[in-house]
């Protein structure tokens, strides 16, 4: 049988029972479209998580004090020790060439009051380089300057959430006075909203000069963390090593007794990625199961079709069709069904992915490899689940098949 | 030219073996119109299956156009059927949702003949079988019994077979329609010199042929001209 005849026979056979062909194809459509949608949701989540980690600051390393050990050897919470100072931060900035910018910070929560309202928020004492290191942008006014740092000025930069809490929506806080833990501060700036669902949202913070925070609140020279930005993505690991060596040297310690710990942003992204990868795999597996169910539907329909068309198969054999030709005919039928299902399923899956993303339900990212794989899988399902019915048709004895009622 | 020499067929069933044919021998020349007659269970269906290359004998030889068909494989038998044999069945066996023309072109599909040529040959065959041109594109389930059997005859003619095998072709038709179908066979035999074997259990149907081979209990009982 030549290919055009084979296709014509197939179209005729499938269109002679449109409802059944349609319903069977629906199984594949659902399977394929859910694979594509689920994978795109998984990958979209991964991308948005990575993006939100990146938004904290690119190529970032955070140095935190280690846990303080009492004489009995009982360890307190990590980061509670007072081992890092602003001088350590200055040394990193001065001595390590791959450190692009360094921002030490002291942070703590205090009650903040203004004009009869009050709120409880994070007060971050830091320096001018904080904006560069942590990707903070100023919406109004200005950030803390080096001059204000030197003069321990009582000035504050508000995050948009704090500003709304204290002064109301849309009111400019610039020039207003707020009281932090009993000390009066002048508001000099407002940061741009970053959004983000992170538990330490930068929108809900007040920034003041580091020297001011140390003098009026913590009362000592220590800092709670030092954020360091590497010159590029490639130098992050080098930076981590150099900071470790420098601080060990400055603190006169060896590696096993380090009184600080280093968080590398790349490590955090890797961890988050492995979580979302598992999530994506899980979603794809569930969708894959529906694809298998769809394939079983194809097999079921083809077996019914072979039984119904036993007489036709007998006739075809009587007029000279070979075993292989009968087998081909039924195999092409099932492959055509699954391919049609695959194409419609891909279109539907892409549509759903874009719709879900456009409606803002979840961000999705269609991976074209998943589309190609889905298409291949649908063809494979046609062959795998069509093979047995086709073999059965081809193996029929023409005499028995012709007599079948 | 058909040569059947000492052909036997034994079926092995769960209950034991059963000899359907016990050493049948005869020769049919090209252009003959032969009826094979016998009561049910006589072995005439088995004989028809062997003559139609649907089955092979347990012993003996069957030579069709100089070729020994008795020892061929399944696919080789399919080749013989495609090139040398045209079937007309009692139950017609047309594809129900296909047109008359399409039903007739089907054997040519398996001969890999291009579509246009196929339809030309099929139309000629339908005319030979006596179907009116206006019915060529009717679906086969819209045709009458007589018309259906004409389509079936055209399908048997279309591959220019050496042998047309008609298995109880009038069994599902009324007497008058059956008569027309039998006259069609006679016409094909006389005018186109087609070799036709008619399998039937009815004497008055068999009489339309030129020669009657009578079979009983798997043996040829008589073989004489009408």
CSV table of C-alpha atoms in Angstrom, one decimal, chain B:
chain,number,residue,atom,x,y,z
B,1,UNK,CA,-5.1,-23.6,-15.8
B,2,UNK,CA,-5.9,-25.3,-12.5
B,3,UNK,CA,-4.5,-28.7,-11.5
B,4,UNK,CA,-5.7,-30.3,-8.3
B,5,UNK,CA,-3.9,-33.6,-7.6
B,6,UNK,CA,-4.9,-35.9,-4.8
B,7,UNK,CA,-5.6,-33.1,-2.4
B,8,UNK,CA,-6.5,-33.9,1.2
B,9,UNK,CA,-7.2,-31.7,4.1
B,10,UNK,CA,-7.2,-32.9,7.7
B,11,UNK,CA,-8.3,-30.6,10.5
B,12,UNK,CA,-6.9,-31.4,14.0
B,13,UNK,CA,-9.4,-30.4,16.6
B,14,UNK,CA,-9.6,-30.9,20.4
B,15,UNK,CA,-11.9,-33.9,19.7
B,16,UNK,CA,-9.5,-35.5,17.3
B,17,UNK,CA,-8.8,-35.2,13.6
B,18,UNK,CA,-11.3,-34.7,10.8
B,19,UNK,CA,-10.8,-35.4,7.1
B,20,UNK,CA,-12.6,-32.7,5.2
B,21,UNK,CA,-11.1,-33.6,1.8
B,22,UNK,CA,-9.9,-37.1,0.9
B,23,UNK,CA,-7.8,-37.1,-2.2
B,24,UNK,CA,-9.6,-34.8,-4.7
B,25,UNK,CA,-8.2,-34.5,-8.2
B,26,UNK,CA,-9.4,-32.6,-11.2
B,27,UNK,CA,-8.2,-30.1,-13.8
B,28,UNK,CA,-9.9,-26.9,-14.9
B,29,UNK,CA,-8.8,-25.2,-18.1
B,30,UNK,CA,-8.7,-21.5,-18.7
B,31,UNK,CA,-12.1,-20.1,-19.8
B,32,UNK,CA,-14.2,-22.8,-18.2
B,33,UNK,CA,-17.3,-22.2,-16.1
B,34,UNK,CA,-17.4,-24.9,-13.4
B,35,UNK,CA,-19.8,-25.4,-10.6
B,36,UNK,CA,-18.7,-27.3,-7.5
B,37,UNK,CA,-21.7,-28.8,-5.9
B,38,UNK,CA,-22.3,-30.7,-2.8
B,39,UNK,CA,-24.4,-30.9,0.4
B,40,UNK,CA,-23.3,-29.0,3.5
B,41,UNK,CA,-20.4,-30.7,5.2
B,42,UNK,CA,-19.2,-32.3,2.0
B,43,UNK,CA,-15.9,-30.4,2.0
B,44,UNK,CA,-16.8,-27.9,-0.8
B,45,UNK,CA,-16.0,-24.9,1.5
B,46,UNK,CA,-12.6,-26.5,2.3
B,47,UNK,CA,-12.0,-27.0,-1.4
B,48,UNK,CA,-12.9,-23.5,-2.1
B,49,UNK,CA,-10.5,-22.2,0.5
B,50,UNK,CA,-7.7,-24.2,-1.0
B,51,UNK,CA,-8.6,-23.2,-4.6
B,52,UNK,CA,-8.8,-19.5,-3.4
B,53,UNK,CA,-5.3,-19.8,-1.8
B,54,UNK,CA,-6.8,-19.0,1.6
B,55,UNK,CA,-5.5,-22.3,2.9
B,56,UNK,CA,-3.1,-25.0,1.9
B,57,UNK,CA,-3.8,-28.7,1.6
B,58,UNK,CA,-2.4,-31.2,4.2
B,59,UNK,CA,-1.3,-33.4,1.3
B,60,UNK,CA,-1.4,-33.4,-2.5
B,61,UNK,CA,-0.6,-30.5,-4.8
B,62,UNK,CA,-2.6,-27.6,-6.2
B,63,UNK,CA,-1.0,-26.0,-9.2
B,64,UNK,CA,-2.4,-22.6,-10.4
B,65,UNK,CA,-1.0,-21.3,-13.7
B,66,UNK,CA,1.9,-23.6,-13.4
B,67,UNK,CA,2.8,-22.6,-9.9
B,68,UNK,CA,2.6,-24.9,-7.0
B,69,UNK,CA,0.5,-23.1,-4.4
B,70,UNK,CA,0.2,-26.0,-1.9
B,71,UNK,CA,3.4,-25.2,0.0
B,72,UNK,CA,3.4,-21.4,0.1
B,73,UNK,CA,3.7,-19.2,3.2
B,74,UNK,CA,1.0,-16.9,4.4
B,75,UNK,CA,2.4,-13.8,2.6
B,76,UNK,CA,3.1,-15.8,-0.6
B,77,UNK,CA,-0.5,-16.9,-0.5
B,78,UNK,CA,-1.6,-13.2,-0.2
B,79,UNK,CA,0.5,-12.5,-3.3
B,80,UNK,CA,-1.3,-15.3,-5.2
B,81,UNK,CA,-4.7,-14.0,-4.1
B,82,UNK,CA,-3.8,-10.5,-5.1
B,83,UNK,CA,-2.5,-11.4,-8.6
B,84,UNK,CA,-4.6,-14.5,-9.6
B,85,UNK,CA,-7.9,-14.7,-7.7
B,86,UNK,CA,-11.1,-12.8,-7.5
B,87,UNK,CA,-13.6,-13.6,-4.8
B,88,UNK,CA,-17.4,-13.2,-4.7
B,89,UNK,CA,-18.8,-14.0,-1.3
B,90,UNK,CA,-22.3,-15.0,-0.2
B,91,UNK,CA,-22.3,-12.1,2.3
B,92,UNK,CA,-20.9,-9.7,-0.3
B,93,UNK,CA,-18.4,-8.3,2.2
B,94,UNK,CA,-18.4,-4.7,0.9
B,95,UNK,CA,-16.9,-1.9,3.0
B,96,UNK,CA,-20.2,-0.3,4.2
B,97,UNK,CA,-19.1,3.3,4.4
B,98,UNK,CA,-17.3,3.4,1.1
B,99,UNK,CA,-18.7,4.1,-2.3
B,100,UNK,CA,-19.2,1.4,-4.9
B,101,UNK,CA,-16.2,2.7,-6.9
B,102,UNK,CA,-14.0,2.7,-3.8
B,103,UNK,CA,-15.0,-0.9,-3.0
B,104,UNK,CA,-13.9,-2.0,-6.4
B,105,UNK,CA,-10.6,-0.1,-6.4
B,106,UNK,CA,-9.6,-1.7,-3.1
B,107,UNK,CA,-7.8,-4.8,-4.6
B,108,UNK,CA,-5.8,-2.3,-6.8
B,109,UNK,CA,-4.8,-0.4,-3.7
B,110,UNK,CA,-2.9,-3.4,-2.6
B,111,UNK,CA,-1.4,-3.7,-6.1
B,112,UNK,CA,0.0,-0.2,-5.6
B,113,UNK,CA,-1.7,1.1,-8.7
B,114,UNK,CA,-2.0,4.9,-8.8
B,115,UNK,CA,-5.4,6.4,-7.9
B,116,UNK,CA,-6.4,7.8,-11.4
B,117,UNK,CA,-5.5,4.5,-13.2
B,118,UNK,CA,-7.3,2.6,-10.4
B,119,UNK,CA,-10.5,4.4,-10.9
B,120,UNK,CA,-10.4,3.9,-14.7
B,121,UNK,CA,-9.9,0.2,-14.3
B,122,UNK,CA,-12.6,0.0,-11.6
B,123,UNK,CA,-15.2,1.8,-13.7
B,124,UNK,CA,-14.6,-0.6,-16.6
B,125,UNK,CA,-15.0,-3.6,-14.2
B,126,UNK,CA,-18.3,-2.1,-12.8
B,127,UNK,CA,-19.6,-1.7,-16.4
B,128,UNK,CA,-18.6,-5.4,-17.1
B,129,UNK,CA,-20.5,-6.4,-14.0
B,130,UNK,CA,-23.5,-4.5,-15.2
B,131,UNK,CA,-23.8,-1.8,-12.6
B,132,UNK,CA,-25.4,1.4,-13.9
B,133,UNK,CA,-23.0,4.4,-13.9
B,134,UNK,CA,-25.3,6.5,-11.8
B,135,UNK,CA,-24.6,4.2,-8.8
B,136,UNK,CA,-20.8,4.3,-9.0
B,137,UNK,CA,-20.5,6.9,-6.2
B,138,UNK,CA,-23.4,5.6,-4.0
B,139,UNK,CA,-22.3,4.3,-0.7
B,140,UNK,CA,-22.6,0.5,-0.7
B,141,UNK,CA,-25.2,0.5,2.1
B,142,UNK,CA,-27.5,2.5,-0.1
B,143,UNK,CA,-27.5,-0.1,-2.9
B,144,UNK,CA,-30.0,-3.0,-3.4
B,145,UNK,CA,-28.9,-6.6,-3.0
B,146,UNK,CA,-28.5,-7.1,-6.7
B,147,UNK,CA,-26.5,-4.0,-7.1
B,148,UNK,CA,-24.3,-4.9,-4.2
B,149,UNK,CA,-23.5,-8.3,-5.7
B,150,UNK,CA,-22.6,-6.6,-9.0
B,151,UNK,CA,-20.2,-4.4,-7.1
B,152,UNK,CA,-18.8,-7.5,-5.5
B,153,UNK,CA,-18.4,-9.2,-8.9
B,154,UNK,CA,-16.7,-6.0,-10.3
B,155,UNK,CA,-14.3,-6.2,-7.3
B,156,UNK,CA,-13.5,-9.8,-8.2
B,157,UNK,CA,-12.8,-8.8,-11.8
B,158,UNK,CA,-10.8,-5.7,-11.3
B,159,UNK,CA,-7.3,-7.3,-10.8
B,160,UNK,CA,-7.7,-9.4,-14.0
B,161,UNK,CA,-7.6,-12.7,-12.1
B,162,UNK,CA,-6.9,-16.1,-13.7
B,163,UNK,CA,-9.8,-17.4,-11.6
B,164,UNK,CA,-13.0,-16.0,-10.2
B,165,UNK,CA,-14.3,-17.9,-7.2
B,166,UNK,CA,-18.0,-17.4,-6.3
B,167,UNK,CA,-19.1,-18.9,-3.0
B,168,UNK,CA,-22.9,-19.2,-2.9
B,169,UNK,CA,-23.2,-15.8,-4.8
B,170,UNK,CA,-27.0,-16.1,-4.9
B,171,UNK,CA,-27.5,-17.3,-1.4
B,172,UNK,CA,-28.6,-14.0,0.0
B,173,UNK,CA,-30.6,-12.9,-3.1
B,174,UNK,CA,-34.2,-13.5,-4.2
B,175,UNK,CA,-34.7,-15.8,-7.2
B,176,UNK,CA,-35.0,-13.1,-9.8
B,177,UNK,CA,-32.0,-11.1,-8.7
B,178,UNK,CA,-30.0,-14.4,-8.3
B,179,UNK,CA,-30.9,-15.2,-11.9
B,180,UNK,CA,-29.5,-11.8,-13.1
B,181,UNK,CA,-26.3,-12.4,-11.1
B,182,UNK,CA,-25.9,-15.9,-12.6
B,183,UNK,CA,-26.5,-14.5,-16.1
B,184,UNK,CA,-23.8,-11.9,-15.4
B,185,UNK,CA,-21.4,-14.7,-14.6
B,186,UNK,CA,-22.4,-16.5,-17.9
B,187,UNK,CA,-21.8,-13.3,-19.8
B,188,UNK,CA,-18.4,-12.8,-18.3
B,189,UNK,CA,-17.5,-16.4,-19.1
B,190,UNK,CA,-18.6,-16.2,-22.7
B,191,UNK,CA,-17.7,-12.7,-23.7
B,192,UNK,CA,-14.6,-12.1,-21.6
B,193,UNK,CA,-13.4,-15.8,-21.4
B,194,UNK,CA,-13.1,-15.6,-17.6
B,195,UNK,CA,-12.5,-18.8,-15.7
B,196,UNK,CA,-15.3,-19.0,-13.1
B,197,UNK,CA,-15.8,-21.5,-10.3
B,198,UNK,CA,-19.2,-21.4,-8.7
B,199,UNK,CA,-19.6,-23.1,-5.3
B,200,UNK,CA,-23.2,-23.9,-4.5
B,201,UNK,CA,-25.5,-26.6,-3.0
B,202,UNK,CA,-28.4,-25.7,-5.3
B,203,UNK,CA,-28.7,-27.8,-8.5
B,204,UNK,CA,-30.6,-25.1,-10.5
B,205,UNK,CA,-27.8,-22.6,-9.7
B,206,UNK,CA,-25.1,-25.2,-10.7
B,207,UNK,CA,-26.9,-25.7,-14.0
B,208,UNK,CA,-25.8,-22.3,-15.2
B,209,UNK,CA,-22.2,-23.6,-15.4
B,210,UNK,CA,-20.8,-25.7,-18.3
B,211,UNK,CA,-19.5,-28.4,-16.0
B,212,UNK,CA,-20.5,-29.7,-12.5
B,213,UNK,CA,-18.1,-31.3,-10.1
B,214,UNK,CA,-20.1,-33.0,-7.4
B,215,UNK,CA,-18.4,-33.6,-4.1
B,216,UNK,CA,-19.6,-35.7,-1.2
B,217,UNK,CA,-17.8,-36.7,2.1
B,218,UNK,CA,-14.5,-35.1,0.9
B,219,UNK,CA,-14.4,-37.1,-2.4
B,220,UNK,CA,-15.3,-36.2,-6.0
B,221,UNK,CA,-18.4,-38.2,-6.7
B,222,UNK,CA,-19.0,-37.0,-10.3
B,223,UNK,CA,-17.4,-34.6,-12.8
B,224,UNK,CA,-19.4,-34.1,-16.0
B,225,UNK,CA,-20.6,-31.4,-18.4
B,226,UNK,CA,-24.1,-30.0,-18.0
